[in-house]
mmCIF file of C-alpha atoms in Angstrom:
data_model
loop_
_atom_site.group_PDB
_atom_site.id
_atom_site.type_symbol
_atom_site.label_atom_id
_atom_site.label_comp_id
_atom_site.label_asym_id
_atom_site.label_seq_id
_atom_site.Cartn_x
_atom_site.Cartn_y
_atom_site.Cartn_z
ATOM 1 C CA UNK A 856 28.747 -15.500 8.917
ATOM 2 C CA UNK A 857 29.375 -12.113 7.424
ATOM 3 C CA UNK A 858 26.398 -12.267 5.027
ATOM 4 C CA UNK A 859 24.121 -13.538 8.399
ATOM 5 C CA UNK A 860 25.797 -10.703 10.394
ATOM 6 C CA UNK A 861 24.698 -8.089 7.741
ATOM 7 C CA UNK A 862 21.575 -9.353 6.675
ATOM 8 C CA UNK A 863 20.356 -8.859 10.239
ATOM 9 C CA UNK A 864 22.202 -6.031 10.824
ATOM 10 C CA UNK A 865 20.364 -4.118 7.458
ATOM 11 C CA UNK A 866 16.455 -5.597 9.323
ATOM 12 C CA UNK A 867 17.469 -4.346 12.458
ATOM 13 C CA UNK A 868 18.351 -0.874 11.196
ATOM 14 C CA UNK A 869 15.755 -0.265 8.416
ATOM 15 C CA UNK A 870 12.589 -2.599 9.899
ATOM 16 C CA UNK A 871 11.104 0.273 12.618
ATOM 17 C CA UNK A 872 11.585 3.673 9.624
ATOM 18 C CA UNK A 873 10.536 1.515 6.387
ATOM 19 C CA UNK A 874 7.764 -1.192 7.810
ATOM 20 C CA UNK A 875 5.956 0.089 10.715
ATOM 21 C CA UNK A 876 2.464 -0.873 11.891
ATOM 22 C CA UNK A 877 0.223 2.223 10.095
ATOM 23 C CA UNK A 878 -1.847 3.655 12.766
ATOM 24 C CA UNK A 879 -5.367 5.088 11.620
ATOM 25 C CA UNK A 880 -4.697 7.763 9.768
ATOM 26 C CA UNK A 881 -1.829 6.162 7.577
ATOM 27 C CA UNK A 882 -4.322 3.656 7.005
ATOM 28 C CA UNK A 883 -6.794 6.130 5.834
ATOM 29 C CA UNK A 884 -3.743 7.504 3.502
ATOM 30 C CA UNK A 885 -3.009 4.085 2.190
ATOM 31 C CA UNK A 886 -7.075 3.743 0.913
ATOM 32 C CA UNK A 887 -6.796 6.985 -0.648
ATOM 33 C CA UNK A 888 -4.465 5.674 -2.990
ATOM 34 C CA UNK A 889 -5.959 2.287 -3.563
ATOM 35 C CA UNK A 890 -9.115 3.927 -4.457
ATOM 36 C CA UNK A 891 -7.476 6.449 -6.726
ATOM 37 C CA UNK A 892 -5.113 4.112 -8.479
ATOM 38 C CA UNK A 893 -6.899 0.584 -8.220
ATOM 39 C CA UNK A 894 -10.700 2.342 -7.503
ATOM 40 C CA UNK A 895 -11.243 -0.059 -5.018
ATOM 41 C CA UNK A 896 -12.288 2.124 -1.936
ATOM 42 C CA UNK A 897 -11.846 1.251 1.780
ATOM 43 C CA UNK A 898 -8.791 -0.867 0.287
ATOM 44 C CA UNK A 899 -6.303 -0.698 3.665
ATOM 45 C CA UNK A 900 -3.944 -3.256 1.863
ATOM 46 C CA UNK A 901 -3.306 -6.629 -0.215
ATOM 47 C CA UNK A 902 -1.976 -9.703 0.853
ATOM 48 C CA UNK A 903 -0.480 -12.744 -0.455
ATOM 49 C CA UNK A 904 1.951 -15.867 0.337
ATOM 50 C CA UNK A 905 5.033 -16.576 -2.454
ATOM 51 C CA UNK A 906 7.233 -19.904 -2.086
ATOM 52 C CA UNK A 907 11.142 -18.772 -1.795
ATOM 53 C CA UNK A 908 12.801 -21.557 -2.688
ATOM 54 C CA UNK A 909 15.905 -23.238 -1.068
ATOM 55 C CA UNK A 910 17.944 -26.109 -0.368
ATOM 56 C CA UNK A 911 16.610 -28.684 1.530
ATOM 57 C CA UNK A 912 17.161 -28.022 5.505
ATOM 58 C CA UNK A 913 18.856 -29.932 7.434
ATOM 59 C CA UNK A 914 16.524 -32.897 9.038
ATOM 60 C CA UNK A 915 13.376 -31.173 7.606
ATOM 61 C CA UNK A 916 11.795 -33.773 5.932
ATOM 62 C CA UNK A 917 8.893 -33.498 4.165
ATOM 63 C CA UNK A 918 7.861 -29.579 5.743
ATOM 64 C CA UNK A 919 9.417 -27.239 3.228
ATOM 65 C CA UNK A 920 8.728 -29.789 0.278
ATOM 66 C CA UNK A 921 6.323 -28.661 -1.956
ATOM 67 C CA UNK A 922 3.422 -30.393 -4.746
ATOM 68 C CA UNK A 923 6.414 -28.828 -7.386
ATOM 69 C CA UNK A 924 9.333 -31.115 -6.269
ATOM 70 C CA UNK A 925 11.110 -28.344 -4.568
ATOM 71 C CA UNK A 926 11.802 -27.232 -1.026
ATOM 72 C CA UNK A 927 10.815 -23.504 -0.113
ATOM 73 C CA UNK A 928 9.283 -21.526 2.458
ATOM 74 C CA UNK A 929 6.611 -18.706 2.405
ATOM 75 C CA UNK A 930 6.962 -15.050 2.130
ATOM 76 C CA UNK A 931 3.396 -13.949 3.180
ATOM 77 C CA UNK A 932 3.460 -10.311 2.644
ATOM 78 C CA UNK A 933 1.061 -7.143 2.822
ATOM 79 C CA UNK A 934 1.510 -4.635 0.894
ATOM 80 C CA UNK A 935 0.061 -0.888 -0.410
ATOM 81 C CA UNK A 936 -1.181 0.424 -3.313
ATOM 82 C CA UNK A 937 2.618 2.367 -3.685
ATOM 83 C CA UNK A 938 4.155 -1.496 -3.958
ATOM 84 C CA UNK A 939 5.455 -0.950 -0.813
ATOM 85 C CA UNK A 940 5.920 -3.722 2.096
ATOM 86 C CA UNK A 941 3.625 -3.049 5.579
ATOM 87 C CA UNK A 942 3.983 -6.197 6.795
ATOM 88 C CA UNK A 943 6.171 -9.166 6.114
ATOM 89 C CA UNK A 944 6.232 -12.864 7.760
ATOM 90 C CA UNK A 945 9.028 -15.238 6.803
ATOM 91 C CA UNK A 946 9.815 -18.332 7.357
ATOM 92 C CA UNK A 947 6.985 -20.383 7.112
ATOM 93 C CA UNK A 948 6.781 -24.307 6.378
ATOM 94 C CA UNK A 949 6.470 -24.683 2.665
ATOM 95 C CA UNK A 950 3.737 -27.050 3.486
ATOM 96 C CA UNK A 951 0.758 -24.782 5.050
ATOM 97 C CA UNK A 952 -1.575 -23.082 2.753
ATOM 98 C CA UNK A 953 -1.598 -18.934 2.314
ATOM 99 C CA UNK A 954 -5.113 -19.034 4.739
ATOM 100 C CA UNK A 955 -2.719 -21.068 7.305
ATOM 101 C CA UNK A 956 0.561 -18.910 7.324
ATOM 102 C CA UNK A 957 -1.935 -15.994 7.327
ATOM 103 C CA UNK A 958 -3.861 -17.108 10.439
ATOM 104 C CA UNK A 959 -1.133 -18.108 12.817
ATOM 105 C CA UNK A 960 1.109 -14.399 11.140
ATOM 106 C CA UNK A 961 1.350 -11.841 13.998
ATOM 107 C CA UNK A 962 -0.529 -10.057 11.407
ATOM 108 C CA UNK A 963 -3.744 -12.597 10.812
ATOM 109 C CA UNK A 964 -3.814 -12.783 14.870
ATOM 110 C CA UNK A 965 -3.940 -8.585 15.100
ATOM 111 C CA UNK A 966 -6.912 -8.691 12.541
ATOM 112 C CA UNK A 967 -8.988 -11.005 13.867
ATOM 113 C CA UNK A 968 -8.376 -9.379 17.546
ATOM 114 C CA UNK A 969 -9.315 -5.931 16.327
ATOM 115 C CA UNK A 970 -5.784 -4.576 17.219
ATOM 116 C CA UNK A 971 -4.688 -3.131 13.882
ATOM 117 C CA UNK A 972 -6.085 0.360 14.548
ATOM 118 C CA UNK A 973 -8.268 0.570 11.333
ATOM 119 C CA UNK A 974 -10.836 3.533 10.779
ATOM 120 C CA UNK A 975 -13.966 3.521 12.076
ATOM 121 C CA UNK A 976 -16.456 2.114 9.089
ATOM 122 C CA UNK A 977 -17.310 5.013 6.614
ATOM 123 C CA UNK A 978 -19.634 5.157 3.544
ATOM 124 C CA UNK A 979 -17.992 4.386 0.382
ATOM 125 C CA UNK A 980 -17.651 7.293 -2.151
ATOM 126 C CA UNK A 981 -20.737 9.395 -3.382
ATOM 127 C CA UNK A 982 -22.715 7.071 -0.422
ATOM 128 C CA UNK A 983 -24.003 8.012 2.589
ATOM 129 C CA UNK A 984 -25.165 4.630 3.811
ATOM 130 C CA UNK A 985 -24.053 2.038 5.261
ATOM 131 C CA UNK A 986 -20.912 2.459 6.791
ATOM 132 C CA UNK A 987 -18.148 0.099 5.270
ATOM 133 C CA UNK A 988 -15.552 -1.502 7.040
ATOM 134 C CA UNK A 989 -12.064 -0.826 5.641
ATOM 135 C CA UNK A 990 -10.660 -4.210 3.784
ATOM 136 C CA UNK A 991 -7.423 -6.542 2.666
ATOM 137 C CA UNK A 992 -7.595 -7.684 -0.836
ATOM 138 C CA UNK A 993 -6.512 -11.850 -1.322
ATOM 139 C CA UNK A 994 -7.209 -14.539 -3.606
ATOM 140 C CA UNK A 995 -9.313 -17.649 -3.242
ATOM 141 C CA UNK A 996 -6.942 -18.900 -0.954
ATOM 142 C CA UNK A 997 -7.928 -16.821 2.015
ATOM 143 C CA UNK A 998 -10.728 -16.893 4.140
ATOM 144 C CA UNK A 999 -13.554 -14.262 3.281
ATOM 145 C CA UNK A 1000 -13.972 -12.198 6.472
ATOM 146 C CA UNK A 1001 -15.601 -8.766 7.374
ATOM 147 C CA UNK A 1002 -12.241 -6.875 7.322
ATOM 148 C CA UNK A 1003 -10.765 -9.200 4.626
ATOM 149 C CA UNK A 1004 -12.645 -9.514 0.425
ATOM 150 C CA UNK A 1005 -11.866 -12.657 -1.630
ATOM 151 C CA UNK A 1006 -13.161 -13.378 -5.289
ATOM 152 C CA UNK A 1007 -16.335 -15.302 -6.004
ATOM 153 C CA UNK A 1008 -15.886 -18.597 -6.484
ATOM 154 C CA UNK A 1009 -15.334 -18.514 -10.899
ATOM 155 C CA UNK A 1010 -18.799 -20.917 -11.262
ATOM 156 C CA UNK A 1011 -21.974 -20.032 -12.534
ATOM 157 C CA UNK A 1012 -20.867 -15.714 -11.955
ATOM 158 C CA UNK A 1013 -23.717 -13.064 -12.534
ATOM 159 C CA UNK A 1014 -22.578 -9.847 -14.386
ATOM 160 C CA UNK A 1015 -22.446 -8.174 -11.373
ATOM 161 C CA UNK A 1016 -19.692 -11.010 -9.490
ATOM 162 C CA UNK A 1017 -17.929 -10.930 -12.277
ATOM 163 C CA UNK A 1018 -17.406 -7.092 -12.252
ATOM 164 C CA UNK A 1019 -16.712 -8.026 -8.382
ATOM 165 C CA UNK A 1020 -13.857 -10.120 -9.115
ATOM 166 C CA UNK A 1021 -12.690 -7.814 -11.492
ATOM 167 C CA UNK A 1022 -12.410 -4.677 -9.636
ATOM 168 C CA UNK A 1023 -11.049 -6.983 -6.746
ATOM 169 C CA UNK A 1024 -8.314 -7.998 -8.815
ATOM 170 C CA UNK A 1025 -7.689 -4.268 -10.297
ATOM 171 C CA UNK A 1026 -6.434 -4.523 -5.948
ATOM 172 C CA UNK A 1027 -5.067 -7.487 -5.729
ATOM 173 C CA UNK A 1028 -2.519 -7.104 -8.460
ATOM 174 C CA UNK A 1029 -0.402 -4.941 -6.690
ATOM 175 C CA UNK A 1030 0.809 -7.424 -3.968
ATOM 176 C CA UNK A 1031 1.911 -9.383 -7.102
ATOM 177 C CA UNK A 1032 4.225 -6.071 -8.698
ATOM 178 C CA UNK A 1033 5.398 -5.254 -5.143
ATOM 179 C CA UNK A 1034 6.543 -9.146 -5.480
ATOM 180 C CA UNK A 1035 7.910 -9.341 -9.127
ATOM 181 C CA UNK A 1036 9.697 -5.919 -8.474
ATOM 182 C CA UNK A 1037 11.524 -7.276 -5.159
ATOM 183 C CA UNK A 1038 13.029 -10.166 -7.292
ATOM 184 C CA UNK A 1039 13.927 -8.084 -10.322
ATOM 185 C CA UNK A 1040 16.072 -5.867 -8.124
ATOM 186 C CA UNK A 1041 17.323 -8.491 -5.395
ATOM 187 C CA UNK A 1042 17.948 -11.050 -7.915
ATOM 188 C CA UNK A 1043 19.132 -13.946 -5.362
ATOM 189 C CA UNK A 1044 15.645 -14.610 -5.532
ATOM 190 C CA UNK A 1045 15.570 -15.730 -8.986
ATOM 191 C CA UNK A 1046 17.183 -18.946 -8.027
ATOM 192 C CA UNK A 1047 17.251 -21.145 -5.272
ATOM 193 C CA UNK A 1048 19.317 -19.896 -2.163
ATOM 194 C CA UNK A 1049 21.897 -21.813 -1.089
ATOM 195 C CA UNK A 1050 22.026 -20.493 2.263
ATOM 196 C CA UNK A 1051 21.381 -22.014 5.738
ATOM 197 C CA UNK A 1052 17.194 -21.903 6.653
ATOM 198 C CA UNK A 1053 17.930 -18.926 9.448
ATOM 199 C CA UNK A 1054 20.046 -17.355 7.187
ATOM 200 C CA UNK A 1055 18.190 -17.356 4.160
ATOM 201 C CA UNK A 1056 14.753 -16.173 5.978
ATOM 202 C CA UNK A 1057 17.382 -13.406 7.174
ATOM 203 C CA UNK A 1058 18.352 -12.276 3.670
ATOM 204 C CA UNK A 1059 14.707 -12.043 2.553
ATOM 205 C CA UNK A 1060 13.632 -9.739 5.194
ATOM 206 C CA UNK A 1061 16.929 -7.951 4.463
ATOM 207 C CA UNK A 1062 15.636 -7.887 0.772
ATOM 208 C CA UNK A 1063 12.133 -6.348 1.427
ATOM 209 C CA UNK A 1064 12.993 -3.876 3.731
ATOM 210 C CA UNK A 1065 16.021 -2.707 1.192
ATOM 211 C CA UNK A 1066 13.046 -2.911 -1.325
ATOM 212 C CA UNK A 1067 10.652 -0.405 0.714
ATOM 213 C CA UNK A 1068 13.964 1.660 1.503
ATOM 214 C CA UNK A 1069 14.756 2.180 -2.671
ATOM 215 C CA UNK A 1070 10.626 2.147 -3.363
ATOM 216 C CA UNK A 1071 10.757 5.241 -1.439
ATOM 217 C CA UNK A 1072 14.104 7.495 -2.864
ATOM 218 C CA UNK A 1073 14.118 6.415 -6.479
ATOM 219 C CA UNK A 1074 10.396 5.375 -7.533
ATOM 220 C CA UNK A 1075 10.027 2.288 -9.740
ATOM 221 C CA UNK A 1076 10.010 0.710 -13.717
ATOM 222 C CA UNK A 1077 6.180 0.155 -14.039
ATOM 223 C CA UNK A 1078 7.843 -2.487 -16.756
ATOM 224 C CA UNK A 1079 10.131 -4.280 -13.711
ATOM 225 C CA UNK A 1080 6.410 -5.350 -12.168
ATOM 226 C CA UNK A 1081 5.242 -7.143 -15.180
ATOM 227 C CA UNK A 1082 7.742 -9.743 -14.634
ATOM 228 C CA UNK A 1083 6.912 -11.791 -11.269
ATOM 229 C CA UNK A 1084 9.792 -14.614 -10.770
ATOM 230 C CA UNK A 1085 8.394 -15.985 -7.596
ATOM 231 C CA UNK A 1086 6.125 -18.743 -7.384
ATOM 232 C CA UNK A 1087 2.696 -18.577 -6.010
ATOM 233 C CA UNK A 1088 0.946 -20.855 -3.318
ATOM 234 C CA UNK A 1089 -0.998 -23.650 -4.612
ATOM 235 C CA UNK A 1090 -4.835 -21.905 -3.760
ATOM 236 C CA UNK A 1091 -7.337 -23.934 -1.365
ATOM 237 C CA UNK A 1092 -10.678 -23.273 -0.889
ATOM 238 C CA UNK A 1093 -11.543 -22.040 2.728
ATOM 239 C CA UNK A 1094 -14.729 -21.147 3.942
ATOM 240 C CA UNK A 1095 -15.831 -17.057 5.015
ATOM 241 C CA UNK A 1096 -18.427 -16.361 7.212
ATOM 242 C CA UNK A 1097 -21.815 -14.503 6.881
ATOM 243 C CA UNK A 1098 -20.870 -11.280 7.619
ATOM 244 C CA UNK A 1099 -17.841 -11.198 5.641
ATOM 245 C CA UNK A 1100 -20.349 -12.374 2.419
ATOM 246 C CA UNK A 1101 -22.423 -9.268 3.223
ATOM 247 C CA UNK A 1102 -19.753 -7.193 3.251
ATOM 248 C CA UNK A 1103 -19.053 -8.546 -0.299
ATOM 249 C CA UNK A 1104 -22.227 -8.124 -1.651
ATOM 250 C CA UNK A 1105 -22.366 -4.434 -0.650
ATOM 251 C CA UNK A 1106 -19.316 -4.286 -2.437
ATOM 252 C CA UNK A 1107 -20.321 -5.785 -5.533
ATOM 253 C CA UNK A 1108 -23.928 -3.593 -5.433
ATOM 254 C CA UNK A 1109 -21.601 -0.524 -5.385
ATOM 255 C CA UNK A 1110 -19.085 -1.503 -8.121
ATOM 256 C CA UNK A 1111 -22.816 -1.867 -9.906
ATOM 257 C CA UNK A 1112 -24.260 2.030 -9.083
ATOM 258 C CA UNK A 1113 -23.674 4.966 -10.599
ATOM 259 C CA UNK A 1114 -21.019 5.984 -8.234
ATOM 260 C CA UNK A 1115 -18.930 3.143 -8.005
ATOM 261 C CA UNK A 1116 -19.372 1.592 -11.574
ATOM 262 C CA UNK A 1117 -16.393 2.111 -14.009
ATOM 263 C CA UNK A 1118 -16.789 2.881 -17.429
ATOM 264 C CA UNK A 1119 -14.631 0.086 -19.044
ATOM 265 C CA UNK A 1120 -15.882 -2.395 -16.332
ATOM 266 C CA UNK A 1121 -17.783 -4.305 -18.554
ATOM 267 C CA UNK A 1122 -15.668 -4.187 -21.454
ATOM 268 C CA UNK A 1123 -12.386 -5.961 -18.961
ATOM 269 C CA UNK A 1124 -14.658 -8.746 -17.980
#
């Protein structure tokens, strides 16, 4: 009861100062950094799902039981280029897929309704044409959308995908530190938590805002994020839609120009 009492207690007090919806120009702020530390530009955020693991709920059956033998539920989490939590949903059946626990997420729902008060589109660097939408940054397992860049499928690449995927990933990665430096310093996670369901989807939002809280007063060990304890969703392929491939492909044309090409690009492929 007391560790319920106070795991709530700690979201209740932390969630509105350390994880608040961005409005525009925070979300502006947040690109700025992903295009000066990842140099992927018009980068609002990245996004993925991570199993927490746990012991099997009560009359549950087969819902938080997982193709590894284990019973968990999904931490689908967005995060900026700082490692930083923006937006958290716990609590999810072990059993959907990242695309799934993204789409029905508060989060997925605000996206696809235009509510999350993004920028107006604007030309990526050195550019004056077209305007670009700004982005989230997943893997395979997410839908391709205008406001939302997935990797090329890893078949038959041209030069230019593969420098796509790459620079893509240069993103991604971050979700994945902000992940593997929330279980290095909250280190319940390491294991399996032998806590009730509601209590234990309590103590991991508890965890993550604690984590944004320290992220911003003491910094972090670039080493702690090389070491990523929990487990990643099983990827699925789901399909994107035509104007979400367009918006990739003017992507991958500027990662190709003279302004948006790096010089080691070709070199990390």
């Amino acid at each position: 009861m007391i560790i319920r009492e106070t795991c709530v207690a700690i979201w209740d007090a932390l969630h509105a100062a350390v994880m608040a919806q961005p409005h525009k120009e925070q979300w502006k702020e947040i690109a700025d950094v992903f295009q000066q530390t990842c140099q992927f530009p018009n980068c609002a955020g990245a996004i993925d799902g991570k199993h927490i693991r746990i012991k099997k709920p009560v009359r549950s059956g087969s819902q938080y039981y997982n193709y590894k033998k284990y019973f968990y539920f999904v931490l689908f989490a967005m995060c900026d280029a700082n490692y930083s939590f923006r937006y958290i949903d716990v609590g999810s059946y072990g059993s959907r897929s990242d695309s799934a626990v993204f789409a029905h997420s508060d989060f997925g729902q605000m996206l696809q309704n235009k509510a999350l008060d993004l920028p107006e589109h604007t030309a990526l660097p050195g550019t004056t044409s077209p305007a670009m939408p700004f982005v989230f940054v997943g893997d395979e397992a997410f839908a391709l959308g205008e406001n939302l860049m997935r990797p090329y499928s890893s078949r038959g690449l041209s030069l230019a995908r593969r420098v796509f995927n790459y620079r893509l990933t240069r993103a991604r990665r971050v979700v994945e530190c902000a992940f593997g430096i929330l279980a290095n310093k909250w280190r319940f996670l390491h294991t399996p938590i032998h806590l009730k369901l509601e209590t234990a989807i309590s103590a991991v939002k508890a965890a993550c805002v604690l984590h944004n809280f320290v992220r911003a007063r003491d910094g972090y060990n670039f080493e702690d994020s090389l070491t990523q304890s929990l487990h990643s969703h099983r990827p699925s392929v789901v399909r994107g839609h035509r104007q979400g491939a367009a918006v990739r492909e003017q992507f991958t044309a500027y990662f190709m120009s003279p302004h948006g090409a790096l010089p080691w690009q070709l070199e990390a492929i």
